[in-house]
Coordinates of N, CA and C in Angstrom, one line a residue:
M26 N -9.6 26.0 -16.5 CA -9.7 24.8 -17.4 C -8.8 23.7 -16.9
A27 N -9.4 22.5 -16.7 CA -8.6 21.3 -16.3 C -7.6 20.9 -17.3
T28 N -6.4 20.5 -16.9 CA -5.3 20.1 -17.8 C -5.4 18.6 -18.0
T29 N -5.3 18.2 -19.3 CA -5.3 16.8 -19.6 C -3.8 16.3 -19.6
W30 N -3.6 15.0 -19.3 CA -2.2 14.5 -19.2 C -2.0 13.3 -20.0
D31 N -0.8 13.1 -20.5 CA -0.4 11.9 -21.2 C 0.6 11.2 -20.4
P32 N 0.2 10.1 -19.6 CA 1.2 9.5 -18.7 C 2.4 9.0 -19.4
A33 N 2.3 8.4 -20.7 CA 3.5 7.9 -21.4 C 4.5 9.0 -21.7
L34 N 3.9 10.2 -22.2 CA 4.8 11.3 -22.5 C 5.5 11.9 -21.2
Y35 N 4.7 11.9 -20.1 CA 5.3 12.4 -18.9 C 6.5 11.5 -18.4
L36 N 6.4 10.2 -18.7 CA 7.4 9.3 -18.3 C 8.6 9.2 -19.2
D37 N 8.6 10.0 -20.3 CA 9.7 10.0 -21.3 C 11.0 10.3 -20.6
F38 N 10.9 11.2 -19.6 CA 12.2 11.6 -18.9 C 12.1 11.2 -17.4
D39 N 11.7 9.9 -17.2 CA 11.4 9.4 -15.9 C 12.6 9.6 -14.9
D40 N 13.8 9.4 -15.3 CA 14.9 9.5 -14.4 C 15.1 10.9 -13.9
H41 N 15.0 11.9 -14.8 CA 15.1 13.3 -14.4 C 13.9 13.7 -13.5
R42 N 12.7 13.3 -13.9 CA 11.6 13.7 -13.1 C 11.5 13.0 -11.7
S43 N 12.1 11.8 -11.6 CA 12.0 11.1 -10.4 C 13.1 11.5 -9.4
R44 N 14.2 12.0 -9.8 CA 15.3 12.3 -8.9 C 14.9 13.3 -7.8
P45 N 14.2 14.4 -8.1 CA 13.8 15.3 -7.0 C 12.9 14.6 -5.9
F46 N 12.1 13.6 -6.3 CA 11.3 12.8 -5.4 C 12.2 12.1 -4.4
H47 N 13.2 11.5 -4.9 CA 14.1 10.7 -4.0 C 14.9 11.7 -3.1
D48 N 15.3 12.8 -3.7 CA 16.0 13.8 -2.9 C 15.1 14.4 -1.8
L49 N 13.9 14.5 -2.1 CA 12.9 15.0 -1.0 C 12.8 14.0 0.1
L50 N 12.6 12.7 -0.3 CA 12.4 11.6 0.7 C 13.7 11.5 1.6
A51 N 14.8 11.8 1.1 CA 16.1 11.7 1.8 C 16.0 12.6 3.1
R52 N 15.2 13.6 3.1 CA 15.1 14.5 4.2 C 13.9 14.2 5.1
V53 N 13.2 13.2 4.8 CA 12.0 12.8 5.6 C 12.4 11.8 6.7
R54 N 12.2 12.1 7.9 CA 12.7 11.3 9.0 C 11.6 10.4 9.7
T55 N 10.4 10.4 9.0 CA 9.3 9.7 9.6 C 9.5 8.2 9.8
T56 N 9.1 7.7 11.0 CA 9.3 6.3 11.2 C 7.9 5.7 11.7
G57 N 7.6 4.6 11.2 CA 6.3 3.9 11.6 C 5.1 4.6 11.3
P58 N 4.9 5.3 10.2 CA 3.6 6.0 9.9 C 2.5 5.1 9.8
R59 N 1.3 5.5 10.2 CA 0.1 4.7 10.0 C -0.4 4.9 8.6
R60 N -0.5 6.1 8.1 CA -1.0 6.4 6.7 C 0.0 7.3 6.0
V61 N 0.3 7.0 4.8 CA 1.2 7.9 4.0 C 0.4 8.2 2.7
V62 N 0.3 9.5 2.4 CA -0.5 10.0 1.3 C 0.5 10.5 0.2
D63 N 0.3 9.9 -1.0 CA 1.0 10.4 -2.2 C 0.0 11.3 -2.9
L64 N 0.1 12.6 -2.6 CA -0.9 13.6 -3.1 C -0.5 14.1 -4.5
G65 N -1.2 13.6 -5.5 CA -0.8 13.9 -6.9 C 0.2 12.8 -7.3
C66 N -0.3 11.6 -7.3 CA 0.6 10.4 -7.6 C 1.0 10.3 -9.1
G67 N 0.3 11.0 -10.0 CA 0.6 10.9 -11.4 C 0.4 9.4 -11.9
P68 N 1.3 8.9 -12.7 CA 1.1 7.5 -13.2 C 1.4 6.4 -12.2
G69 N 1.7 6.8 -11.0 CA 1.9 5.9 -9.9 C 3.3 5.2 -9.9
H70 N 4.2 5.7 -10.7 CA 5.5 5.1 -10.8 C 6.4 5.2 -9.5
L71 N 6.0 6.2 -8.7 CA 6.8 6.4 -7.5 C 6.1 6.0 -6.2
T72 N 4.8 5.8 -6.3 CA 4.1 5.3 -5.1 C 4.7 4.1 -4.5
P73 N 5.1 3.1 -5.3 CA 5.7 1.9 -4.6 C 6.9 2.2 -3.8
V74 N 7.6 3.3 -4.1 CA 8.8 3.7 -3.3 C 8.3 4.0 -1.8
L75 N 7.2 4.6 -1.7 CA 6.7 4.9 -0.4 C 6.2 3.7 0.3
A76 N 5.6 2.7 -0.4 CA 5.2 1.5 0.2 C 6.4 0.6 0.6
A77 N 7.4 0.7 -0.1 CA 8.6 -0.1 0.2 C 9.3 0.5 1.4
R78 N 9.4 1.8 1.5 CA 10.1 2.4 2.7 C 9.3 2.3 4.0
W79 N 7.9 2.3 3.8 CA 7.1 2.2 5.0 C 6.1 1.1 4.8
P80 N 6.5 -0.2 4.9 CA 5.7 -1.3 4.5 C 4.5 -1.5 5.5
G81 N 4.6 -1.0 6.7 CA 3.5 -1.1 7.6 C 2.4 -0.1 7.5
A82 N 2.6 0.9 6.6 CA 1.6 2.0 6.5 C 0.6 1.7 5.4
V83 N -0.6 2.3 5.6 CA -1.6 2.4 4.5 C -1.1 3.5 3.6
V84 N -0.8 3.1 2.3 CA -0.4 4.1 1.3 C -1.6 4.5 0.4
E85 N -1.9 5.8 0.5 CA -3.0 6.4 -0.2 C -2.5 7.2 -1.4
A86 N -2.9 6.8 -2.6 CA -2.5 7.5 -3.9 C -3.6 8.2 -4.5
L87 N -3.4 9.5 -4.7 CA -4.5 10.4 -5.2 C -4.0 11.2 -6.3
D88 N -4.9 11.5 -7.3 CA -4.5 12.4 -8.4 C -5.8 13.0 -9.0
S89 N -5.7 14.2 -9.5 CA -6.9 14.8 -10.1 C -7.1 14.5 -11.6
S90 N -6.2 13.8 -12.2 CA -6.3 13.5 -13.6 C -6.8 12.0 -13.8
P91 N -7.9 11.9 -14.5 CA -8.4 10.5 -14.8 C -7.4 9.7 -15.5
D92 N -6.7 10.3 -16.5 CA -5.7 9.5 -17.3 C -4.6 9.0 -16.4
M93 N -4.1 9.9 -15.4 CA -3.1 9.5 -14.5 C -3.5 8.4 -13.6
V94 N -4.7 8.5 -13.1 CA -5.3 7.5 -12.2 C -5.4 6.2 -12.9
E95 N -5.9 6.2 -14.1 CA -6.0 5.0 -14.9 C -4.6 4.3 -15.1
A96 N -3.6 5.2 -15.4 CA -2.3 4.6 -15.6 C -1.7 4.0 -14.3
A97 N -2.0 4.7 -13.2 CA -1.5 4.2 -11.9 C -2.2 2.9 -11.6
R98 N -3.4 2.8 -11.8 CA -4.1 1.5 -11.5 C -3.6 0.4 -12.4
A99 N -3.3 0.7 -13.7 CA -2.8 -0.3 -14.6 C -1.4 -0.8 -14.2
A100 N -0.7 0.1 -13.4 CA 0.6 -0.3 -12.9 C 0.5 -1.0 -11.6
G101 N -0.7 -1.2 -11.1 CA -0.9 -1.9 -9.8 C -1.0 -1.1 -8.6
V102 N -1.2 0.2 -8.8 CA -1.3 1.2 -7.7 C -2.8 1.4 -7.5
D103 N -3.3 1.3 -6.2 CA -4.7 1.5 -5.9 C -5.0 3.0 -5.8
A104 N -4.9 3.7 -6.9 CA -5.1 5.2 -6.9 C -6.6 5.5 -7.1
R105 N -6.9 6.7 -6.6 CA -8.3 7.2 -6.7 C -8.2 8.7 -7.2
L106 N -9.3 9.0 -7.8 CA -9.5 10.4 -8.4 C -9.8 11.3 -7.2
Q107 N -9.0 12.4 -7.1 CA -9.2 13.3 -6.0 C -8.4 14.6 -6.3
A108 N -9.1 15.7 -6.3 CA -8.5 17.0 -6.5 C -7.9 17.5 -5.2
A109 N -6.7 18.0 -5.3 CA -6.0 18.5 -4.1 C -6.8 19.6 -3.3
E110 N -7.5 20.4 -4.1 CA -8.3 21.5 -3.5 C -9.4 21.0 -2.6
D111 N -9.9 19.8 -2.9 CA -11.0 19.2 -2.1 C -10.6 18.2 -1.1
W112 N -9.3 18.0 -1.0 CA -8.8 16.9 -0.1 C -8.5 17.4 1.3
T113 N -8.8 16.5 2.3 CA -8.5 16.7 3.7 C -7.9 15.5 4.2
P114 N -6.7 15.6 4.9 CA -6.1 14.4 5.4 C -6.9 13.6 6.5
A115 N -6.9 12.3 6.4 CA -7.6 11.5 7.4 C -6.9 11.6 8.7
P116 N -7.6 11.4 9.9 CA -7.0 11.6 11.2 C -5.7 10.9 11.5
D117 N -5.5 9.7 10.8 CA -4.3 8.9 11.0 C -3.2 9.2 10.0
T118 N -3.3 10.3 9.3 CA -2.2 10.6 8.2 C -1.0 11.1 8.9
D119 N 0.1 10.3 8.9 CA 1.3 10.7 9.5 C 2.4 11.3 8.5
L120 N 2.1 11.1 7.2 CA 3.0 11.7 6.2 C 2.3 12.0 4.9
V121 N 2.5 13.2 4.4 CA 2.0 13.6 3.1 C 3.1 14.0 2.3
V122 N 3.2 13.4 1.1 CA 4.2 13.6 0.1 C 3.5 14.2 -1.2
T123 N 3.9 15.3 -1.6 CA 3.4 15.9 -2.8 C 4.5 16.3 -3.7
N124 N 4.7 15.7 -4.8 CA 5.9 15.8 -5.7 C 5.5 16.4 -7.0
A125 N 6.0 17.6 -7.3 CA 5.7 18.3 -8.6 C 4.2 18.4 -8.9
V126 N 3.4 18.8 -7.9 CA 2.0 18.9 -8.1 C 1.5 20.3 -7.8
L127 N 1.9 20.9 -6.7 CA 1.3 22.1 -6.2 C 1.4 23.3 -7.1
Q128 N 2.4 23.3 -8.1 CA 2.4 24.3 -9.0 C 1.2 24.4 -9.9
W129 N 0.4 23.3 -10.0 CA -0.8 23.3 -10.7 C -2.0 23.7 -9.9
V130 N -1.8 24.0 -8.6 CA -2.9 24.3 -7.7 C -2.7 25.8 -7.2
P131 N -3.4 26.7 -7.9 CA -3.2 28.2 -7.6 C -3.4 28.5 -6.1
T132 N -4.2 27.8 -5.4 CA -4.5 28.1 -4.0 C -3.6 27.3 -3.0
H133 N -2.5 26.7 -3.5 CA -1.8 25.8 -2.6 C -1.2 26.5 -1.3
T134 N -0.9 27.8 -1.4 CA -0.3 28.4 -0.2 C -1.4 28.7 0.8
E135 N -2.7 28.6 0.4 CA -3.8 28.7 1.4 C -4.1 27.3 1.9
L136 N -3.9 26.3 1.1 CA -4.3 24.9 1.5 C -3.3 24.3 2.4
I137 N -2.0 24.6 2.2 CA -0.9 23.9 3.0 C -1.1 24.1 4.5
P138 N -1.4 25.4 5.0 CA -1.6 25.5 6.4 C -2.8 24.7 6.9
R139 N -3.9 24.6 6.1 CA -5.1 23.9 6.5 C -4.7 22.4 6.6
W140 N -4.0 21.9 5.6 CA -3.6 20.5 5.7 C -2.7 20.2 6.9
I141 N -1.8 21.0 7.2 CA -0.9 20.8 8.3 C -1.7 20.9 9.6
A142 N -2.6 21.8 9.7 CA -3.5 21.9 10.9 C -4.3 20.7 11.1
A143 N -4.7 20.0 10.1 CA -5.5 18.8 10.2 C -4.7 17.5 10.5
L144 N -3.4 17.6 10.3 CA -2.5 16.5 10.6 C -2.3 16.3 12.1
P145 N -2.1 15.0 12.5 CA -1.8 14.8 13.9 C -0.4 15.3 14.4
D146 N -0.2 15.5 15.6 CA 1.1 15.9 16.1 C 2.1 14.8 15.7
G147 N 3.3 15.3 15.3 CA 4.4 14.4 14.9 C 4.3 14.1 13.4
A148 N 3.3 14.5 12.7 CA 3.1 14.2 11.3 C 4.1 15.1 10.5
T149 N 4.3 14.7 9.2 CA 5.2 15.4 8.3 C 4.6 15.7 7.0
F150 N 4.8 16.9 6.5 CA 4.3 17.3 5.2 C 5.6 17.6 4.3
A151 N 5.7 16.9 3.2 CA 6.9 17.0 2.3 C 6.4 17.4 0.9
M152 N 7.0 18.5 0.4 CA 6.6 18.9 -0.9 C 7.8 19.3 -1.8
Q153 N 7.6 19.1 -3.1 CA 8.6 19.6 -4.1 C 7.9 20.2 -5.3
V154 N 8.3 21.3 -5.7 CA 7.7 22.0 -6.9 C 8.8 22.5 -7.8
P155 N 8.6 22.6 -9.1 CA 9.6 23.3 -9.9 C 9.7 24.8 -9.6
G156 N 10.8 25.3 -9.7 CA 11.0 26.7 -9.5 C 11.6 27.5 -10.7
N157 N 11.2 27.0 -11.9 CA 11.8 27.5 -13.1 C 10.8 28.3 -14.0
F158 N 9.8 28.9 -13.4 CA 8.8 29.6 -14.3 C 9.3 30.8 -14.9
S159 N 10.4 31.3 -14.5 CA 11.0 32.5 -15.1 C 12.1 32.1 -16.1
A160 N 12.4 30.8 -16.2 CA 13.4 30.3 -17.2 C 12.9 30.4 -18.6
P161 N 13.8 30.5 -19.6 CA 13.4 30.6 -21.0 C 12.4 29.5 -21.4
S162 N 12.5 28.3 -20.9 CA 11.6 27.2 -21.3 C 10.2 27.6 -21.1
H163 N 9.9 28.4 -20.0 CA 8.5 28.8 -19.7 C 8.3 30.2 -20.3
A164 N 9.2 31.1 -20.2 CA 9.0 32.5 -20.6 C 8.8 32.5 -22.1
L165 N 9.4 31.7 -22.9 CA 9.2 31.7 -24.3 C 7.9 31.2 -24.7
V166 N 7.4 30.2 -23.9 CA 6.0 29.7 -24.1 C 5.0 30.8 -23.9
R167 N 5.2 31.6 -22.8 CA 4.2 32.7 -22.5 C 4.3 33.8 -23.6
E168 N 5.5 34.0 -24.0 CA 5.8 35.0 -25.1 C 5.0 34.7 -26.3
L169 N 5.2 33.4 -26.8 CA 4.5 33.0 -28.0 C 3.0 32.9 -27.8
A170 N 2.5 32.5 -26.6 CA 1.1 32.5 -26.4 C 0.5 33.9 -26.4
A171 N 1.2 34.9 -26.0 CA 0.7 36.2 -26.0 C 0.6 36.8 -27.5
E172 N 1.4 36.2 -28.4 CA 1.3 36.6 -29.8 C 0.2 35.8 -30.5
W173 N -0.3 34.8 -29.9 CA -1.2 33.9 -30.7 C -2.5 34.5 -31.0
E174 N -3.2 34.1 -32.0 CA -4.4 34.7 -32.5 C -5.6 34.3 -31.6
Q175 N -5.5 33.4 -30.7 CA -6.6 33.0 -29.8 C -6.0 33.0 -28.4
P176 N -6.9 33.2 -27.4 CA -6.4 33.3 -26.0 C -5.9 31.9 -25.5
I177 N -4.8 31.9 -24.8 CA -4.2 30.7 -24.2 C -3.9 31.1 -22.8
V178 N -4.5 30.4 -21.8 CA -4.3 30.7 -20.4 C -3.2 29.9 -19.9
L179 N -2.1 30.5 -19.4 CA -1.0 29.8 -18.9 C -0.7 30.3 -17.4
R180 N 0.1 29.4 -16.7 CA 0.5 29.8 -15.4 C 1.6 30.9 -15.5
S181 N 1.6 31.8 -14.5 CA 2.5 32.9 -14.5 C 3.8 32.5 -13.7
E182 N 4.7 33.5 -13.6 CA 5.9 33.2 -12.8 C 5.5 33.0 -11.3
A183 N 4.3 33.5 -10.9 CA 3.9 33.4 -9.6 C 3.2 32.1 -9.2
A184 N 3.4 31.1 -10.1 CA 2.7 29.8 -9.9 C 3.2 29.1 -8.6
V185 N 4.5 29.4 -8.2 CA 5.0 28.9 -6.9 C 5.6 30.1 -6.2
A186 N 5.8 29.9 -4.9 CA 6.4 31.0 -4.1 C 7.9 30.7 -4.1
E187 N 8.6 31.7 -3.5 CA 10.1 31.5 -3.3 C 10.4 30.7 -2.0
P188 N 11.5 30.1 -1.9 CA 11.8 29.3 -0.7 C 11.6 30.0 0.6
A189 N 12.0 31.3 0.7 CA 11.8 32.0 2.0 C 10.3 32.1 2.3
E190 N 9.5 32.3 1.3 CA 8.1 32.4 1.5 C 7.5 31.1 2.0
Y191 N 7.9 30.0 1.4 CA 7.5 28.7 2.0 C 7.9 28.5 3.4
A192 N 9.2 28.9 3.7 CA 9.7 28.7 5.0 C 8.9 29.5 6.0
E193 N 8.5 30.7 5.7 CA 7.7 31.6 6.6 C 6.3 31.0 6.7
L194 N 5.7 30.5 5.6 CA 4.4 29.9 5.6 C 4.4 28.7 6.5
L195 N 5.4 27.8 6.4 CA 5.4 26.6 7.2 C 5.7 26.9 8.7
A196 N 6.6 27.8 8.9 CA 6.9 28.1 10.3 C 5.7 28.7 11.0
A197 N 4.9 29.5 10.3 CA 3.7 30.1 10.9 C 2.7 29.1 11.4
T198 N 2.8 27.8 10.9 CA 1.9 26.8 11.3 C 2.4 26.2 12.6
G199 N 3.6 26.5 13.1 CA 4.2 25.9 14.2 C 5.1 24.7 13.9
A200 N 5.1 24.3 12.6 CA 5.9 23.2 12.2 C 7.4 23.5 12.2
I201 N 8.2 22.5 12.3 CA 9.7 22.7 12.1 C 10.0 22.5 10.6
A202 N 10.4 23.6 10.0 CA 10.5 23.6 8.6 C 12.0 23.4 8.1
D203 N 12.1 22.7 7.0 CA 13.4 22.5 6.3 C 13.1 22.8 4.9
V204 N 13.7 23.9 4.4 CA 13.4 24.4 3.0 C 14.7 24.6 2.3
W205 N 14.7 24.1 1.0 CA 15.9 24.3 0.2 C 15.6 24.3 -1.3
E206 N 16.6 24.6 -2.1 CA 16.4 24.6 -3.5 C 17.6 23.9 -4.1
T207 N 17.4 23.3 -5.3 CA 18.5 22.7 -6.1 C 18.3 23.0 -7.5
T208 N 19.3 23.3 -8.2 CA 19.2 23.4 -9.7 C 20.0 22.2 -10.3
Y209 N 19.2 21.4 -11.0 CA 19.7 20.2 -11.6 C 20.2 20.6 -13.1
L210 N 21.3 20.3 -13.4 CA 21.8 20.5 -14.8 C 21.6 19.2 -15.6
Q211 N 20.4 19.1 -16.2 CA 20.0 17.9 -16.9 C 20.6 17.8 -18.3
R212 N 21.1 16.7 -18.6 CA 21.6 16.4 -19.9 C 20.6 15.7 -20.8
L213 N 20.0 16.5 -21.8 CA 19.0 16.0 -22.6 C 19.6 15.6 -24.0
T214 N 19.0 14.6 -24.6 CA 19.5 14.2 -26.0 C 18.3 14.1 -26.9
G215 N 18.7 14.0 -28.2 CA 17.7 13.9 -29.3 C 17.3 15.2 -29.9
D216 N 16.4 15.2 -30.8 CA 16.0 16.4 -31.5 C 15.1 17.2 -30.6
D217 N 15.3 18.5 -30.6 CA 14.5 19.4 -29.8 C 14.1 18.9 -28.4
P218 N 15.2 18.5 -27.6 CA 14.9 17.8 -26.4 C 14.1 18.7 -25.3
V219 N 14.4 20.0 -25.3 CA 13.7 20.9 -24.4 C 12.2 21.0 -24.8
L220 N 11.9 21.1 -26.0 CA 10.5 21.1 -26.5 C 9.9 19.8 -26.1
R221 N 10.6 18.7 -26.3 CA 10.0 17.4 -25.9 C 9.8 17.3 -24.4
W222 N 10.7 17.9 -23.6 CA 10.6 17.9 -22.1 C 9.3 18.6 -21.7
I223 N 9.1 19.9 -22.2 CA 8.0 20.7 -21.8 C 6.7 20.2 -22.4
S224 N 6.7 19.5 -23.5 CA 5.5 19.0 -24.1 C 4.7 18.1 -23.1
G225 N 5.4 17.5 -22.2 CA 4.8 16.6 -21.2 C 4.2 17.3 -20.0
T226 N 4.6 18.6 -19.8 CA 4.1 19.4 -18.6 C 3.7 20.8 -19.0
A227 N 4.6 21.7 -19.2 CA 4.3 23.1 -19.4 C 3.4 23.4 -20.6
L228 N 3.5 22.5 -21.7 CA 2.7 22.7 -22.9 C 1.4 22.1 -22.8
R229 N 1.0 21.4 -21.8 CA -0.3 20.7 -21.7 C -1.4 21.7 -21.8
P230 N -1.4 22.9 -21.1 CA -2.5 23.8 -21.3 C -2.6 24.3 -22.7
V231 N -1.4 24.5 -23.4 CA -1.5 24.9 -24.8 C -2.2 23.9 -25.7
R232 N -1.8 22.6 -25.5 CA -2.4 21.5 -26.2 C -3.9 21.5 -26.0
D233 N -4.3 21.7 -24.7 CA -5.8 21.7 -24.4 C -6.5 22.9 -25.1
A234 N -5.8 24.0 -25.2 CA -6.5 25.2 -25.8 C -6.6 25.2 -27.3
L235 N -5.7 24.5 -27.9 CA -5.6 24.5 -29.4 C -6.0 23.2 -30.0
G236 N -6.5 23.2 -31.2 CA -6.7 21.9 -31.9 C -5.3 21.4 -32.4
A237 N -5.4 20.1 -32.9 CA -4.1 19.5 -33.3 C -3.3 20.2 -34.3
E238 N -4.0 20.8 -35.3 CA -3.2 21.6 -36.3 C -2.6 22.8 -35.8
D239 N -3.4 23.6 -35.0 CA -2.8 24.8 -34.4 C -1.7 24.5 -33.4
Y240 N -1.9 23.4 -32.6 CA -0.8 23.0 -31.7 C 0.5 22.7 -32.4
A241 N 0.4 22.0 -33.5 CA 1.6 21.7 -34.3 C 2.2 23.0 -34.8
R242 N 1.4 24.0 -35.2 CA 2.0 25.3 -35.6 C 2.7 25.9 -34.4
F243 N 2.1 25.8 -33.3 CA 2.7 26.4 -32.1 C 4.0 25.8 -31.8
E244 N 4.1 24.5 -31.8 CA 5.4 23.8 -31.6 C 6.4 24.2 -32.6
A245 N 6.0 24.3 -33.9 CA 6.9 24.6 -34.9 C 7.5 26.0 -34.8
R246 N 6.7 26.9 -34.2 CA 7.2 28.3 -34.0 C 8.0 28.4 -32.7
L247 N 7.7 27.5 -31.7 CA 8.4 27.5 -30.5 C 9.8 26.9 -30.6
A248 N 9.9 25.8 -31.4 CA 11.1 25.0 -31.4 C 12.4 25.8 -31.7
P249 N 12.4 26.7 -32.7 CA 13.7 27.4 -32.9 C 14.0 28.4 -31.8
R250 N 13.0 28.9 -31.1 CA 13.3 29.8 -30.0 C 14.0 29.0 -28.8
L251 N 13.5 27.8 -28.6 CA 14.1 27.0 -27.6 C 15.5 26.5 -27.9
R252 N 15.7 26.2 -29.2 CA 17.0 25.8 -29.6 C 18.0 27.0 -29.4
A253 N 17.6 28.2 -29.7 CA 18.4 29.4 -29.5 C 18.7 29.6 -28.0
A254 N 17.7 29.4 -27.2 CA 17.9 29.6 -25.7 C 18.7 28.5 -25.1
Y255 N 18.6 27.2 -25.7 CA 19.3 26.1 -25.1 C 20.1 25.4 -26.3
P256 N 21.2 26.0 -26.7 CA 21.9 25.4 -27.8 C 22.5 24.0 -27.5
A257 N 22.6 23.2 -28.5 CA 23.2 21.9 -28.3 C 24.7 22.0 -28.1
S258 N 25.3 21.1 -27.4 CA 26.8 21.0 -27.2 C 27.4 20.4 -28.4
A259 N 28.7 20.3 -28.4 CA 29.4 19.7 -29.5 C 29.1 18.3 -29.8
D260 N 28.7 17.6 -28.7 CA 28.3 16.2 -28.8 C 26.9 16.0 -29.2
G261 N 26.1 17.1 -29.4 CA 24.7 17.0 -29.7 C 23.8 17.0 -28.6
S262 N 24.3 16.8 -27.3 CA 23.4 16.9 -26.2 C 23.1 18.3 -25.8
T263 N 22.1 18.5 -24.9 CA 21.7 19.8 -24.5 C 21.6 19.8 -23.0
W264 N 22.3 20.8 -22.4 CA 22.3 21.0 -20.9 C 21.1 21.9 -20.6
F265 N 20.2 21.4 -19.7 CA 19.0 22.1 -19.4 C 18.9 22.3 -17.9
P266 N 19.2 23.5 -17.4 CA 19.1 23.8 -16.0 C 17.7 23.8 -15.5
F267 N 17.4 23.1 -14.4 CA 16.1 23.0 -13.9 C 16.1 23.2 -12.4
R268 N 15.5 24.3 -11.9 CA 15.5 24.6 -10.5 C 14.3 24.0 -9.8
R269 N 14.5 23.4 -8.7 CA 13.5 22.7 -7.9 C 13.5 23.3 -6.5
L270 N 12.3 23.4 -5.9 CA 12.1 23.9 -4.5 C 11.6 22.8 -3.7
F271 N 12.1 22.7 -2.5 CA 11.8 21.6 -1.6 C 11.4 22.1 -0.2
A272 N 10.5 21.4 0.5 CA 10.2 21.8 1.9 C 9.7 20.5 2.6
V273 N 10.2 20.3 3.8 CA 9.7 19.3 4.7 C 9.4 19.9 6.0
A274 N 8.1 19.7 6.5 CA 7.7 20.4 7.7 C 7.1 19.3 8.6
R275 N 7.6 19.3 9.9 CA 7.2 18.3 10.9 C 6.5 19.0 12.0
K276 N 5.3 18.5 12.3 CA 4.5 19.1 13.5 C 5.2 18.6 14.7
P277 N 5.4 19.4 15.7 CA 6.0 19.0 17.0 C 5.1 18.0 17.7

């Protein structure tokens, strides 16, 4: 089932969501690319960063969500609707950047070698995915979904691979791989901030599966579990560890 997206809700935590993108780009050494692809551009808020860094390149922005594409176009980004599963890089694609996207693509470990094989020599493939599917924020959602009276299909802990697996996958293509992970300790504020954080991402399939009333009940039952797993500090803020996985692969 396709997941629907709320661009405004997704951008509620723009600073936290954008930081891994900038950390990923810091390890990209590409100079003078002809075409740069933002594969899974979301609401298009980061695509201009690519255009600014490589002003001579054609910047291609793609996303599988009509709502995200509409938001990106409203922001001035010439985005188009394209599912990653059906995409093939154009012959002049010298850089592909995919930020917090591939965890939604179950076949991405099969697609990555195909994409890299289709890229020209010297091209770079750069990716970032969350690595927190075993964290309480996700485990508690799966736990509650399993208790629910109607089926809710969610991603498992295997939605992404481990860093060493990505390193092996990329090295097997002949590319020079740079793979790492970072755990960001994010300071969240407000009422039920972890619930609000995941409502823009991890809870989207739950929202799609349930009607408005049932989804409100789901949130009401999930909230106290999340508060127990992520207690507020004395100042009222909540520290939320978020693990991210990164990989940059350059074809010789």
